[in-house]
Amino acid sequence: MLVYVLPIVLVVVSNIVYQICSKSVPSAMNPLASLTITYIIGAIVSAVLYFILNKDGNLINEYKHLNWAPFVLGIVIVGLEVGFIYAYKAGWTISTASIVQSSFLAVALIFVGFILYGEPITWNKIIGIIICLIGLIFINKY
């Protein structure tokens, strides 16, 4: 059970801190300059954790298994980071920006799951889409 729940707890806690940090990037600082520091720290932390969690780890051997995904992931992560930073600079509140994007993302991923992975679109998912869209209406009412 812990192996199932712990990753989601890590994602939620990390996402809370992520949103706080994204909103706290100095307004006078270019978001892309900020991200250079973010990714340097991220690379260092990733390497340290790799070696802590893999006592006999060999990064060069790991890199032999590369495919397109890590490269594209690097590009889209920049889009995610810069998108949130610019959203906050544009006036989005921390309480709504993440909810709005998560709702749209949840709906989009239902179709991605269907198209790319053959996951079924059930009535529960259709009702969930409707609830997400209704929620967006309520969350964005001023």
PDB file of C-alpha atoms in Angstrom, residues 8 16 19 23 29 35 39-41 43 50 68-69 72 75 81 83 98 105 116-117 121 123 138:
ATOM      1  CA  ILE A   8       1.415  10.313  -5.147  1.00  0.00           C
ATOM      2  CA  ILE A  16       2.751  22.422  -3.694  1.00  0.00           C
ATOM      3  CA  GLN A  19       3.741  26.222  -7.297  1.00  0.00           C
ATOM      4  CA  LYS A  23       4.966  32.177  -8.003  1.00  0.00           C
ATOM      5  CA  MET A  29      14.047  38.154 -13.296  1.00  0.00           C
ATOM      6  CA  LEU A  35      15.287  28.035 -15.020  1.00  0.00           C
ATOM      7  CA  TYR A  39      17.962  22.755 -13.962  1.00  0.00           C
ATOM      8  CA  ILE A  40      21.530  22.907 -12.700  1.00  0.00           C
ATOM      9  CA  ILE A  41      20.236  22.137  -9.199  1.00  0.00           C
ATOM     10  CA  ALA A  43      20.754  17.771 -12.489  1.00  0.00           C
ATOM     11  CA  TYR A  50      20.972   8.162  -8.531  1.00  0.00           C
ATOM     12  CA  TRP A  68      13.536   9.970 -27.518  1.00  0.00           C
ATOM     13  CA  ALA A  69      11.513  10.433 -24.308  1.00  0.00           C
ATOM     14  CA  VAL A  72      11.428  15.588 -25.398  1.00  0.00           C
ATOM     15  CA  ILE A  75      11.867  20.383 -23.738  1.00  0.00           C
ATOM     16  CA  GLU A  81       7.942  25.741 -15.896  1.00  0.00           C
ATOM     17  CA  GLY A  83       4.170  28.560 -18.590  1.00  0.00           C
ATOM     18  CA  SER A  98      -2.970  24.859 -11.142  1.00  0.00           C
ATOM     19  CA  LEU A 105      -4.996  18.213 -18.515  1.00  0.00           C
ATOM     20  CA  LEU A 116      -2.227   6.219 -27.758  1.00  0.00           C
ATOM     21  CA  TYR A 117      -2.781   3.432 -25.251  1.00  0.00           C
ATOM     22  CA  ILE A 121     -13.500   5.961 -22.389  1.00  0.00           C
ATOM     23  CA  TRP A 123     -19.262   6.665 -18.688  1.00  0.00           C
ATOM     24  CA  PHE A 138     -17.276  27.833 -10.990  1.00  0.00           C
TER      25      PHE A 138
END
